[in-house]
Each structure stands twice: as structure tokens, then as C-alpha cells.
């Protein structure tokens, strides 16, 4: 398909710009990419193409094509142009040079999220090339700060309400369960970060002279963390009830032990955690989980024979969809702030990142339209899936536009390694995503504005 090659070339040009939003030295790259995208959207025939920038933030790109008339629905497509960093990672190909190997296109941002929103622009392009028109009105918002948690997206929503006014929203930054099965994301986990701090002494002291009668803060810290987990090392507090019918259906999701072991790069001789009678999809999508992301425990580099004054750990907790940070904090306090091991002083400090999860029930004609469009393109049913990660923009859209149909899709798959080295997009998925979007515009256009909104 010649047009697909041209689209991959355009995508590759975007991927050549290191638009890394968390590294201030790349702020101008984020801006340069925004301008390039804006110019391309204008060349395609979109109107009102703009790079909008609130001072002190990184920009968003907006554009619209509103020629389908007042009876056609307004579809808003959201994506992001900024990238995760690559520092410290080992890549087999240059991270900012799109490289095609077999079925996959390797580059930082290939699937997260450049390929995602480009698949919608390619659908628009195909419509205009074939018919000169589009059956829906289209608005596009491409954010420049998603990878740092969308700290200013709400300000953009406030400052530029017209750009966000729509009848149905397609938020494209998510994953498909496999290269053969398309995914519609209906839940996300939230994120709570807390520091657990243990103190005992006001100076480090000789472990030979005092060991045996003086508490070791490192051991106390590990004992406390241990209280939060079961024998498998899985978080054991804050678990939630999920509906029995959901759990039964979850056994059929394509998230199998094989997929997990391959996707998570588990080494030979080690296996995924035992499921203990709970579907793997539930453990990853619907239950909380704990990761120790930083500690001040003594390092191998400095082996000092001393009892330390204090030790801290940063606990990163994925919250079950619907679970609040306050609920989790209360559960942590109930377990950690009692019976201190060795009588140490314990503090639990929450000043880090917290974001809400997301639990959504896709119902109504817009989702029936999506089901039809995806089945036409993929030859497989659109699977309702969860994401174990936390995507702050989804809660922002959900809180503000929750009454509208919000279609969360994307071009990632379990082998994408988003946020890691050798990120890639499967080109078969990319092609099917473009086709699905072509059909989605068709189906939503056929419903009309009244049909989409149910008014
Ligand atoms: Zn993303």
C-alpha cells in the first residue's frame, strides 16, 4: 500500500525530533515538532491549525475540519507528541531514527504515541483523497506534556474550550491485547507515591559495639515493607472486590502467562507470579500493586560497618480503578504505623505523585459503531481491556466530558516496550488502526450527531 509507506515516512520524520518533555534542554524540540505537525495538518486541508502555548508550559497543537455540516457529529481526536527520555537505555537501533525491522518500526514514540494519533490523521487523509470529504466533523488536540503527567492540560481546556467541544472523543494512547485483537480500554489504575521513613539514631554507630541492642533501620524498613505483601511478594493490602462476572470473563482475555513472561522480559528459569486462582488480567488491571522505586538503604559501593540513623523507601502504588489515594493511604497507615519493629520511629509522607484511576462502562450507539468499525478492519472483535498504568489525561477528560462517549484506543501491543529501550510499533497494527479509523468515521457519520449523542 503506497499510501501506508508515505504515512510511515511522515511518521518517521516526526520521530526524528527528540521531543522529550521531561528534559528542559529538549523544550525547543517539543516546540519544533508542534510547528511541523501544525504545518502538515494545514497542508492536509485542516482549518484553524494552531500551536497554542500558555506561558510556562509546553504547547498543544489543535486543528479542525468542520465541513461535514451541523447534522454530522464532531469527533475529537486526542493524542500526544512528546516522548519519554532514552537516557541510560541500551537500544539496538538509534532511538530517534525510525528503523523498520520485519513487521515492526523501532523508535522512541513510535507507538506511544506518534503512531496512535497519526493513524487518525491518515484516516482523514484517505477520506479526503478518495472522496474529497469526511462524514464527520473532526477536531484534533495533540498535547506536548503527556509524558510528564499532563500538568497543564486542564488549563488548556479552560483557556481554549472551543478546541475541546465535541460529541464523541477518541483518546488514542492505549494498547491492544495482541497484534490480532484490537483493544478498547475501559479501566486504568491510579497511582499513589509515598515515602516510608524509619529513624532510630541521631548518628551512625559502630555495629560491632552496639549491634544486638540497637535497632537496624534497614531491617526495620524491610520488615515494614514486608507487611504490605504476601508470600509471593504481591501487595496484600487494599485489595478490592471485582464483580464475579467480570472475573469469569477475565480468564478469557488474551493476557496469558506466556504473553506476560515474554512482554515483561522475564528471564529463563523465572516465571510470572502464580495467579492463585485470580485471572492475571485482574492482578494487572483491577487490583492494587506495589513497587519499591527508590530507597536509601546502604549500597554495595559503601559497605560501612555501622548501624544507620535512618532509612527511607519510596513506595509506588498502583491503585485499583475507582480506589482513591486517601483510601489507600488509610490502609497503609493502619498496617505501617502500629507496632514499630524494634521500636523505631516511622513516618509515612505523601508529597509525590497521585492520580486517579478510571473505570468506564462503554455503552450506546458510538460504541456499537466502534465495535463494527474495528471488526471490519481487524476481522476480530474489539476486546474490552484494562491498563495497569495510570494516564492522568484520561481522568481529566473523564471528569470534564464523562457524559460523552470516550473511546480509548491506540496502536501499542504487549511487545511495544513503551517507556523502555527498543520501543516499537507493529506495522500490521498500524495499518489495521488506520482502516478501523476510516470505518469509525464512516460509522459515526452514518449515526449523525443526534444518533451519537442519543438526543
Ligand atoms: Zn502515551
PDB file of C-alpha atoms and ligand atoms in Angstrom, residues 80 82 111-113 146-147 172-173 391 393 412 419, ligand 1:
ATOM      1  CA  UNK A  80       0.376  13.468  22.387  1.00  0.00           C
ATOM      2  CA  UNK A  82       6.028  14.377  23.453  1.00  0.00           C
ATOM      3  CA  UNK A 111       3.704   3.556  19.294  1.00  0.00           C
ATOM      4  CA  UNK A 112       3.476   5.916  22.312  1.00  0.00           C
ATOM      5  CA  UNK A 113       2.004   7.973  20.912  1.00  0.00           C
ATOM      6  CA  UNK A 146       1.508  13.932  28.408  1.00  0.00           C
ATOM      7  CA  UNK A 147       4.676  12.117  29.416  1.00  0.00           C
ATOM      8  CA  UNK A 172      -5.582   7.435  21.496  1.00  0.00           C
ATOM      9  CA  UNK A 173      -2.706   6.367  23.750  1.00  0.00           C
ATOM     10  CA  UNK A 391      -2.754   8.050  32.384  1.00  0.00           C
ATOM     11  CA  UNK A 393      -5.227  12.865  30.961  1.00  0.00           C
ATOM     12  CA  UNK A 412       0.572  -0.369  21.267  1.00  0.00           C
ATOM     13  CA  UNK A 419       8.856   3.934  28.108  1.00  0.00           C
TER      14      UNK A 419
HETATM   15 ZN1  LIG B   1       1.499   7.926  25.718  1.00  0.00          ZN
END
